[in-house]
mmCIF file with all atom_site columns, C-alpha atoms in Angstrom:
data_model
loop_
_atom_site.group_PDB
_atom_site.id
_atom_site.type_symbol
_atom_site.label_atom_id
_atom_site.label_alt_id
_atom_site.label_comp_id
_atom_site.label_asym_id
_atom_site.label_entity_id
_atom_site.label_seq_id
_atom_site.pdbx_PDB_ins_code
_atom_site.Cartn_x
_atom_site.Cartn_y
_atom_site.Cartn_z
_atom_site.occupancy
_atom_site.B_iso_or_equiv
_atom_site.pdbx_formal_charge
_atom_site.auth_seq_id
_atom_site.auth_comp_id
_atom_site.auth_asym_id
_atom_site.auth_atom_id
_atom_site.pdbx_PDB_model_num
ATOM 1   C CA . UNK A 1 1   ? 0.000   0.000  0.000  1.00 57.00 ? 1   UNK A CA 1
ATOM 2   C CA . UNK A 1 2   ? 2.144   2.724  -1.370 1.00 63.00 ? 2   UNK A CA 1
ATOM 3   C CA . UNK A 1 3   ? 1.583   6.083  -2.994 1.00 64.00 ? 3   UNK A CA 1
ATOM 4   C CA . UNK A 1 4   ? 2.531   6.614  -6.652 1.00 65.00 ? 4   UNK A CA 1
ATOM 5   C CA . UNK A 1 5   ? 5.851   7.961  -5.314 1.00 67.00 ? 5   UNK A CA 1
ATOM 6   C CA . UNK A 1 6   ? 6.519   4.609  -3.604 1.00 69.00 ? 6   UNK A CA 1
ATOM 7   C CA . UNK A 1 7   ? 5.949   5.838  -0.050 1.00 66.00 ? 7   UNK A CA 1
ATOM 8   C CA . UNK A 1 8   ? 3.668   4.255  2.578  1.00 58.00 ? 8   UNK A CA 1
ATOM 9   C CA . UNK A 1 9   ? 0.042   5.292  2.103  1.00 59.00 ? 9   UNK A CA 1
ATOM 10  C CA . UNK A 1 10  ? -2.181  6.563  4.895  1.00 57.00 ? 10  UNK A CA 1
ATOM 11  C CA . UNK A 1 11  ? -5.226  4.959  3.220  1.00 62.00 ? 11  UNK A CA 1
ATOM 12  C CA . UNK A 1 12  ? -5.327  1.244  3.931  1.00 65.00 ? 12  UNK A CA 1
ATOM 13  C CA . UNK A 1 13  ? -8.050  -1.133 2.784  1.00 66.00 ? 13  UNK A CA 1
ATOM 14  C CA . UNK A 1 14  ? -9.444  -3.749 5.150  1.00 67.00 ? 14  UNK A CA 1
ATOM 15  C CA . UNK A 1 15  ? -7.271  -6.904 5.061  1.00 71.00 ? 15  UNK A CA 1
ATOM 16  C CA . UNK A 1 16  ? -10.324 -8.977 4.106  1.00 74.00 ? 16  UNK A CA 1
ATOM 17  C CA . UNK A 1 17  ? -11.831 -8.105 0.734  1.00 73.00 ? 17  UNK A CA 1
ATOM 18  C CA . UNK A 1 18  ? -15.389 -6.825 1.018  1.00 73.00 ? 18  UNK A CA 1
ATOM 19  C CA . UNK A 1 19  ? -15.144 -5.792 4.669  1.00 75.00 ? 19  UNK A CA 1
ATOM 20  C CA . UNK A 1 20  ? -14.672 -2.365 6.184  1.00 74.00 ? 20  UNK A CA 1
ATOM 21  C CA . UNK A 1 21  ? -13.567 -1.128 9.588  1.00 72.00 ? 21  UNK A CA 1
ATOM 22  C CA . UNK A 1 22  ? -15.905 -1.795 12.495 1.00 77.00 ? 22  UNK A CA 1
ATOM 23  C CA . UNK A 1 23  ? -15.871 0.079  15.821 1.00 76.00 ? 23  UNK A CA 1
ATOM 24  C CA . UNK A 1 24  ? -13.559 -1.674 18.242 1.00 79.00 ? 24  UNK A CA 1
ATOM 25  C CA . UNK A 1 25  ? -11.224 -3.051 15.570 1.00 78.00 ? 25  UNK A CA 1
ATOM 26  C CA . UNK A 1 26  ? -7.572  -2.102 15.924 1.00 77.00 ? 26  UNK A CA 1
ATOM 27  C CA . UNK A 1 27  ? -6.821  -0.986 12.383 1.00 70.00 ? 27  UNK A CA 1
ATOM 28  C CA . UNK A 1 28  ? -3.173  -0.306 13.277 1.00 69.00 ? 28  UNK A CA 1
ATOM 29  C CA . UNK A 1 29  ? -2.676  -4.082 13.353 1.00 72.00 ? 29  UNK A CA 1
ATOM 30  C CA . UNK A 1 30  ? -3.847  -4.595 9.772  1.00 71.00 ? 30  UNK A CA 1
ATOM 31  C CA . UNK A 1 31  ? -0.506  -3.982 8.073  1.00 69.00 ? 31  UNK A CA 1
ATOM 32  C CA . UNK A 1 32  ? 1.966   -3.098 10.836 1.00 66.00 ? 32  UNK A CA 1
ATOM 33  C CA . UNK A 1 33  ? 4.960   -3.666 8.575  1.00 68.00 ? 33  UNK A CA 1
ATOM 34  C CA . UNK A 1 34  ? 3.662   -1.055 6.105  1.00 67.00 ? 34  UNK A CA 1
ATOM 35  C CA . UNK A 1 35  ? 1.990   1.532  8.324  1.00 71.00 ? 35  UNK A CA 1
ATOM 36  C CA . UNK A 1 36  ? 3.838   4.594  9.601  1.00 76.00 ? 36  UNK A CA 1
ATOM 37  C CA . UNK A 1 37  ? 1.639   6.893  11.683 1.00 79.00 ? 37  UNK A CA 1
ATOM 38  C CA . UNK A 1 38  ? 3.850   9.312  13.636 1.00 84.00 ? 38  UNK A CA 1
ATOM 39  C CA . UNK A 1 39  ? 2.444   10.144 17.034 1.00 82.00 ? 39  UNK A CA 1
ATOM 40  C CA . UNK A 1 40  ? -0.026  7.251  17.100 1.00 80.00 ? 40  UNK A CA 1
ATOM 41  C CA . UNK A 1 41  ? 2.160   4.166  17.050 1.00 77.00 ? 41  UNK A CA 1
ATOM 42  C CA . UNK A 1 42  ? 4.863   4.210  19.720 1.00 77.00 ? 42  UNK A CA 1
ATOM 43  C CA . UNK A 1 43  ? 7.632   3.200  17.321 1.00 81.00 ? 43  UNK A CA 1
ATOM 44  C CA . UNK A 1 44  ? 6.791   6.076  14.952 1.00 85.00 ? 44  UNK A CA 1
ATOM 45  C CA . UNK A 1 45  ? 8.060   9.093  16.894 1.00 90.00 ? 45  UNK A CA 1
ATOM 46  C CA . UNK A 1 46  ? 6.327   12.383 16.220 1.00 89.00 ? 46  UNK A CA 1
ATOM 47  C CA . UNK A 1 47  ? 9.639   14.278 16.368 1.00 92.00 ? 47  UNK A CA 1
ATOM 48  C CA . UNK A 1 48  ? 11.516  12.032 13.925 1.00 91.00 ? 48  UNK A CA 1
ATOM 49  C CA . UNK A 1 49  ? 12.670  13.319 10.545 1.00 91.00 ? 49  UNK A CA 1
ATOM 50  C CA . UNK A 1 50  ? 10.726  11.467 7.847  1.00 87.00 ? 50  UNK A CA 1
ATOM 51  C CA . UNK A 1 51  ? 11.277  11.342 4.098  1.00 84.00 ? 51  UNK A CA 1
ATOM 52  C CA . UNK A 1 52  ? 8.924   11.206 1.141  1.00 78.00 ? 52  UNK A CA 1
ATOM 53  C CA . UNK A 1 53  ? 5.245   11.958 1.722  1.00 77.00 ? 53  UNK A CA 1
ATOM 54  C CA . UNK A 1 54  ? 5.777   12.125 5.504  1.00 83.00 ? 54  UNK A CA 1
ATOM 55  C CA . UNK A 1 55  ? 8.460   14.835 5.265  1.00 86.00 ? 55  UNK A CA 1
ATOM 56  C CA . UNK A 1 56  ? 7.367   18.077 6.914  1.00 87.00 ? 56  UNK A CA 1
ATOM 57  C CA . UNK A 1 57  ? 4.393   16.426 8.586  1.00 87.00 ? 57  UNK A CA 1
ATOM 58  C CA . UNK A 1 58  ? 5.098   18.287 11.844 1.00 89.00 ? 58  UNK A CA 1
ATOM 59  C CA . UNK A 1 59  ? 7.045   21.476 12.580 1.00 88.00 ? 59  UNK A CA 1
ATOM 60  C CA . UNK A 1 60  ? 10.332  20.353 14.157 1.00 90.00 ? 60  UNK A CA 1
ATOM 61  C CA . UNK A 1 61  ? 11.860  23.714 15.085 1.00 89.00 ? 61  UNK A CA 1
ATOM 62  C CA . UNK A 1 62  ? 13.489  24.820 18.357 1.00 89.00 ? 62  UNK A CA 1
ATOM 63  C CA . UNK A 1 63  ? 10.157  26.086 19.724 1.00 86.00 ? 63  UNK A CA 1
ATOM 64  C CA . UNK A 1 64  ? 8.593   22.649 19.246 1.00 88.00 ? 64  UNK A CA 1
ATOM 65  C CA . UNK A 1 65  ? 11.587  20.842 20.712 1.00 89.00 ? 65  UNK A CA 1
ATOM 66  C CA . UNK A 1 66  ? 11.649  23.051 23.819 1.00 87.00 ? 66  UNK A CA 1
ATOM 67  C CA . UNK A 1 67  ? 7.893   22.779 24.456 1.00 86.00 ? 67  UNK A CA 1
ATOM 68  C CA . UNK A 1 68  ? 7.531   19.157 23.367 1.00 87.00 ? 68  UNK A CA 1
ATOM 69  C CA . UNK A 1 69  ? 4.494   20.148 21.285 1.00 89.00 ? 69  UNK A CA 1
ATOM 70  C CA . UNK A 1 70  ? 4.738   19.483 17.557 1.00 89.00 ? 70  UNK A CA 1
ATOM 71  C CA . UNK A 1 71  ? 2.177   21.320 15.453 1.00 87.00 ? 71  UNK A CA 1
ATOM 72  C CA . UNK A 1 72  ? 1.193   20.140 11.999 1.00 86.00 ? 72  UNK A CA 1
ATOM 73  C CA . UNK A 1 73  ? 3.131   21.257 8.985  1.00 84.00 ? 73  UNK A CA 1
ATOM 74  C CA . UNK A 1 74  ? 0.645   19.473 6.698  1.00 81.00 ? 74  UNK A CA 1
ATOM 75  C CA . UNK A 1 75  ? -3.070  18.689 6.861  1.00 76.00 ? 75  UNK A CA 1
ATOM 76  C CA . UNK A 1 76  ? -4.539  15.414 8.194  1.00 78.00 ? 76  UNK A CA 1
ATOM 77  C CA . UNK A 1 77  ? -2.562  15.557 11.468 1.00 82.00 ? 77  UNK A CA 1
ATOM 78  C CA . UNK A 1 78  ? -5.305  16.786 13.805 1.00 86.00 ? 78  UNK A CA 1
ATOM 79  C CA . UNK A 1 79  ? -5.551  13.478 15.691 1.00 87.00 ? 79  UNK A CA 1
ATOM 80  C CA . UNK A 1 80  ? -1.795  13.279 16.286 1.00 89.00 ? 80  UNK A CA 1
ATOM 81  C CA . UNK A 1 81  ? -1.835  16.896 17.464 1.00 89.00 ? 81  UNK A CA 1
ATOM 82  C CA . UNK A 1 82  ? -4.718  16.187 19.830 1.00 89.00 ? 82  UNK A CA 1
ATOM 83  C CA . UNK A 1 83  ? -2.834  13.215 21.365 1.00 89.00 ? 83  UNK A CA 1
ATOM 84  C CA . UNK A 1 84  ? -0.125  15.702 22.445 1.00 89.00 ? 84  UNK A CA 1
ATOM 85  C CA . UNK A 1 85  ? -2.582  18.079 24.112 1.00 89.00 ? 85  UNK A CA 1
ATOM 86  C CA . UNK A 1 86  ? -3.285  18.483 27.802 1.00 86.00 ? 86  UNK A CA 1
ATOM 87  C CA . UNK A 1 87  ? -6.939  17.872 26.934 1.00 86.00 ? 87  UNK A CA 1
ATOM 88  C CA . UNK A 1 88  ? -5.941  14.324 26.040 1.00 87.00 ? 88  UNK A CA 1
ATOM 89  C CA . UNK A 1 89  ? -3.037  13.669 28.409 1.00 85.00 ? 89  UNK A CA 1
ATOM 90  C CA . UNK A 1 90  ? -4.487  14.948 31.680 1.00 81.00 ? 90  UNK A CA 1
ATOM 91  C CA . UNK A 1 91  ? -8.078  13.819 31.342 1.00 74.00 ? 91  UNK A CA 1
ATOM 92  C CA . UNK A 1 92  ? -9.558  10.574 32.545 1.00 78.00 ? 92  UNK A CA 1
ATOM 93  C CA . UNK A 1 93  ? -11.292 8.536  29.847 1.00 76.00 ? 93  UNK A CA 1
ATOM 94  C CA . UNK A 1 94  ? -14.799 9.407  31.008 1.00 76.00 ? 94  UNK A CA 1
ATOM 95  C CA . UNK A 1 95  ? -14.017 13.157 31.102 1.00 78.00 ? 95  UNK A CA 1
ATOM 96  C CA . UNK A 1 96  ? -11.764 13.319 28.046 1.00 83.00 ? 96  UNK A CA 1
ATOM 97  C CA . UNK A 1 97  ? -12.701 15.552 25.164 1.00 83.00 ? 97  UNK A CA 1
ATOM 98  C CA . UNK A 1 98  ? -13.223 13.797 21.865 1.00 82.00 ? 98  UNK A CA 1
ATOM 99  C CA . UNK A 1 99  ? -13.600 14.967 18.288 1.00 83.00 ? 99  UNK A CA 1
ATOM 100 C CA . UNK A 1 100 ? -17.348 15.203 18.826 1.00 80.00 ? 100 UNK A CA 1
ATOM 101 C CA . UNK A 1 101 ? -16.854 17.635 21.722 1.00 82.00 ? 101 UNK A CA 1
ATOM 102 C CA . UNK A 1 102 ? -16.335 20.306 19.047 1.00 83.00 ? 102 UNK A CA 1
ATOM 103 C CA . UNK A 1 103 ? -17.267 18.674 15.737 1.00 81.00 ? 103 UNK A CA 1
ATOM 104 C CA . UNK A 1 104 ? -20.691 17.351 14.767 1.00 76.00 ? 104 UNK A CA 1
ATOM 105 C CA . UNK A 1 105 ? -20.354 14.042 12.934 1.00 74.00 ? 105 UNK A CA 1
ATOM 106 C CA . UNK A 1 106 ? -23.716 14.302 11.193 1.00 77.00 ? 106 UNK A CA 1
ATOM 107 C CA . UNK A 1 107 ? -23.859 17.911 10.063 1.00 73.00 ? 107 UNK A CA 1
ATOM 108 C CA . UNK A 1 108 ? -26.596 19.239 7.831  1.00 75.00 ? 108 UNK A CA 1
ATOM 109 C CA . UNK A 1 109 ? -27.421 22.676 6.485  1.00 73.00 ? 109 UNK A CA 1
ATOM 110 C CA . UNK A 1 110 ? -29.516 23.259 9.608  1.00 74.00 ? 110 UNK A CA 1
ATOM 111 C CA . UNK A 1 111 ? -26.926 21.799 11.978 1.00 71.00 ? 111 UNK A CA 1
ATOM 112 C CA . UNK A 1 112 ? -23.369 23.146 11.457 1.00 66.00 ? 112 UNK A CA 1
ATOM 113 C CA . UNK A 1 113 ? -20.285 20.915 11.505 1.00 72.00 ? 113 UNK A CA 1
ATOM 114 C CA . UNK A 1 114 ? -18.645 22.962 14.235 1.00 71.00 ? 114 UNK A CA 1
ATOM 115 C CA . UNK A 1 115 ? -19.968 23.483 17.726 1.00 70.00 ? 115 UNK A CA 1
ATOM 116 C CA . UNK A 1 116 ? -19.472 27.148 18.640 1.00 71.00 ? 116 UNK A CA 1
ATOM 117 C CA . UNK A 1 117 ? -16.476 27.824 20.893 1.00 67.00 ? 117 UNK A CA 1
ATOM 118 C CA . UNK A 1 118 ? -18.779 29.568 23.344 1.00 62.00 ? 118 UNK A CA 1
ATOM 119 C CA . UNK A 1 119 ? -20.622 26.269 23.728 1.00 73.00 ? 119 UNK A CA 1
ATOM 120 C CA . UNK A 1 120 ? -17.609 23.949 23.950 1.00 78.00 ? 120 UNK A CA 1
ATOM 121 C CA . UNK A 1 121 ? -14.546 25.895 25.217 1.00 83.00 ? 121 UNK A CA 1
ATOM 122 C CA . UNK A 1 122 ? -16.517 28.097 27.609 1.00 81.00 ? 122 UNK A CA 1
ATOM 123 C CA . UNK A 1 123 ? -17.637 25.073 29.616 1.00 81.00 ? 123 UNK A CA 1
ATOM 124 C CA . UNK A 1 124 ? -14.148 25.053 31.184 1.00 84.00 ? 124 UNK A CA 1
ATOM 125 C CA . UNK A 1 125 ? -12.342 28.216 29.996 1.00 87.00 ? 125 UNK A CA 1
ATOM 126 C CA . UNK A 1 126 ? -12.896 31.948 30.350 1.00 87.00 ? 126 UNK A CA 1
ATOM 127 C CA . UNK A 1 127 ? -13.269 34.398 27.464 1.00 83.00 ? 127 UNK A CA 1
ATOM 128 C CA . UNK A 1 128 ? -9.475  34.736 27.038 1.00 83.00 ? 128 UNK A CA 1
ATOM 129 C CA . UNK A 1 129 ? -9.387  31.218 25.596 1.00 82.00 ? 129 UNK A CA 1
ATOM 130 C CA . UNK A 1 130 ? -10.154 31.876 21.940 1.00 81.00 ? 130 UNK A CA 1
ATOM 131 C CA . UNK A 1 131 ? -9.984  29.596 18.933 1.00 81.00 ? 131 UNK A CA 1
ATOM 132 C CA . UNK A 1 132 ? -7.838  32.136 17.075 1.00 79.00 ? 132 UNK A CA 1
ATOM 133 C CA . UNK A 1 133 ? -5.294  32.255 19.910 1.00 81.00 ? 133 UNK A CA 1
ATOM 134 C CA . UNK A 1 134 ? -5.051  28.577 20.860 1.00 84.00 ? 134 UNK A CA 1
ATOM 135 C CA . UNK A 1 135 ? -5.755  27.018 17.475 1.00 85.00 ? 135 UNK A CA 1
ATOM 136 C CA . UNK A 1 136 ? -3.751  28.938 14.864 1.00 81.00 ? 136 UNK A CA 1
ATOM 137 C CA . UNK A 1 137 ? -3.491  27.498 11.376 1.00 79.00 ? 137 UNK A CA 1
ATOM 138 C CA . UNK A 1 138 ? -0.152  25.810 10.718 1.00 80.00 ? 138 UNK A CA 1
ATOM 139 C CA . UNK A 1 139 ? -0.994  22.867 8.442  1.00 77.00 ? 139 UNK A CA 1
ATOM 140 C CA . UNK A 1 140 ? -2.092  23.487 4.869  1.00 74.00 ? 140 UNK A CA 1
ATOM 141 C CA . UNK A 1 141 ? -4.292  21.576 2.466  1.00 75.00 ? 141 UNK A CA 1
ATOM 142 C CA . UNK A 1 142 ? -3.309  20.956 -1.142 1.00 70.00 ? 142 UNK A CA 1
ATOM 143 C CA . UNK A 1 143 ? -5.556  23.888 -2.077 1.00 74.00 ? 143 UNK A CA 1
ATOM 144 C CA . UNK A 1 144 ? -3.493  26.188 0.161  1.00 73.00 ? 144 UNK A CA 1
ATOM 145 C CA . UNK A 1 145 ? -6.137  26.488 2.883  1.00 76.00 ? 145 UNK A CA 1
ATOM 146 C CA . UNK A 1 146 ? -5.034  26.348 6.511  1.00 79.00 ? 146 UNK A CA 1
ATOM 147 C CA . UNK A 1 147 ? -6.173  23.819 9.096  1.00 82.00 ? 147 UNK A CA 1
ATOM 148 C CA . UNK A 1 148 ? -6.303  24.873 12.744 1.00 84.00 ? 148 UNK A CA 1
ATOM 149 C CA . UNK A 1 149 ? -3.947  23.124 15.142 1.00 85.00 ? 149 UNK A CA 1
ATOM 150 C CA . UNK A 1 150 ? -5.424  20.731 17.676 1.00 89.00 ? 150 UNK A CA 1
ATOM 151 C CA . UNK A 1 151 ? -2.669  20.866 20.329 1.00 89.00 ? 151 UNK A CA 1
ATOM 152 C CA . UNK A 1 152 ? -4.458  23.637 22.285 1.00 87.00 ? 152 UNK A CA 1
ATOM 153 C CA . UNK A 1 153 ? -0.963  24.873 23.163 1.00 82.00 ? 153 UNK A CA 1
ATOM 154 C CA . UNK A 1 154 ? -0.788  27.603 25.831 1.00 74.00 ? 154 UNK A CA 1
ATOM 155 C CA . UNK A 1 155 ? 2.102   29.196 23.919 1.00 68.00 ? 155 UNK A CA 1
ATOM 156 C CA . UNK A 1 156 ? 1.036   28.705 20.316 1.00 64.00 ? 156 UNK A CA 1
ATOM 157 C CA . UNK A 1 157 ? 3.071   29.809 17.366 1.00 71.00 ? 157 UNK A CA 1
ATOM 158 C CA . UNK A 1 158 ? 1.492   32.480 15.178 1.00 66.00 ? 158 UNK A CA 1
ATOM 159 C CA . UNK A 1 159 ? -0.574  31.207 12.266 1.00 65.00 ? 159 UNK A CA 1
ATOM 160 C CA . UNK A 1 160 ? 1.068   30.797 8.878  1.00 65.00 ? 160 UNK A CA 1
ATOM 161 C CA . UNK A 1 161 ? 0.418   33.749 6.619  1.00 63.00 ? 161 UNK A CA 1
ATOM 162 C CA . UNK A 1 162 ? -0.523  34.121 2.989  1.00 60.00 ? 162 UNK A CA 1
ATOM 163 C CA . UNK A 1 163 ? 0.348   36.777 0.437  1.00 58.00 ? 163 UNK A CA 1
ATOM 164 C CA . UNK A 1 164 ? -2.535  38.866 1.800  1.00 60.00 ? 164 UNK A CA 1
ATOM 165 C CA . UNK A 1 165 ? -1.170  38.391 5.315  1.00 62.00 ? 165 UNK A CA 1
ATOM 166 C CA . UNK A 1 166 ? -4.186  36.535 6.713  1.00 62.00 ? 166 UNK A CA 1
ATOM 167 C CA . UNK A 1 167 ? -4.607  32.757 6.636  1.00 61.00 ? 167 UNK A CA 1
ATOM 168 C CA . UNK A 1 168 ? -7.654  31.404 4.852  1.00 59.00 ? 168 UNK A CA 1
ATOM 169 C CA . UNK A 1 169 ? -9.035  28.494 6.835  1.00 61.00 ? 169 UNK A CA 1
ATOM 170 C CA . UNK A 1 170 ? -10.308 25.210 5.538  1.00 53.00 ? 170 UNK A CA 1
ATOM 171 C CA . UNK A 1 171 ? -13.936 24.742 6.567  1.00 57.00 ? 171 UNK A CA 1
ATOM 172 C CA . UNK A 1 172 ? -14.112 21.351 8.323  1.00 49.00 ? 172 UNK A CA 1
#
């Protein structure tokens, strides 16, 4: 399962033809010799220097090394970012935030994909905790849109900028 460039692919089919993933299955065991998921599998360190499609996946500068928080350099790293956050590390399973704490899985035109920060963040944080401050855009999509970080870092780096100076965010 490789990309056209010959690198490991992040899209893996189920090992049994005709089946798809079911809740409770450990998909990381499907092809362990082929899967590289930095920050998820213990042997795939988030701060390692990768080549090919995985190069530049996370920002590995001095700021990241000193804080131990590695923000995405590319899109599709929100889960790995979240695993580094205090929201994940310091919470007990029953109290832990999940993707659905902020994102609605079954969005419609009447029900937005995002839960407003005032409804999710404000349950625990005061008004100084803003999405713009704690979730700057560092990773970019192929279309050049920015994806907000999910580390919830207390000392976040500034968002990446565009020619106009302001990042344009990908709408999740």
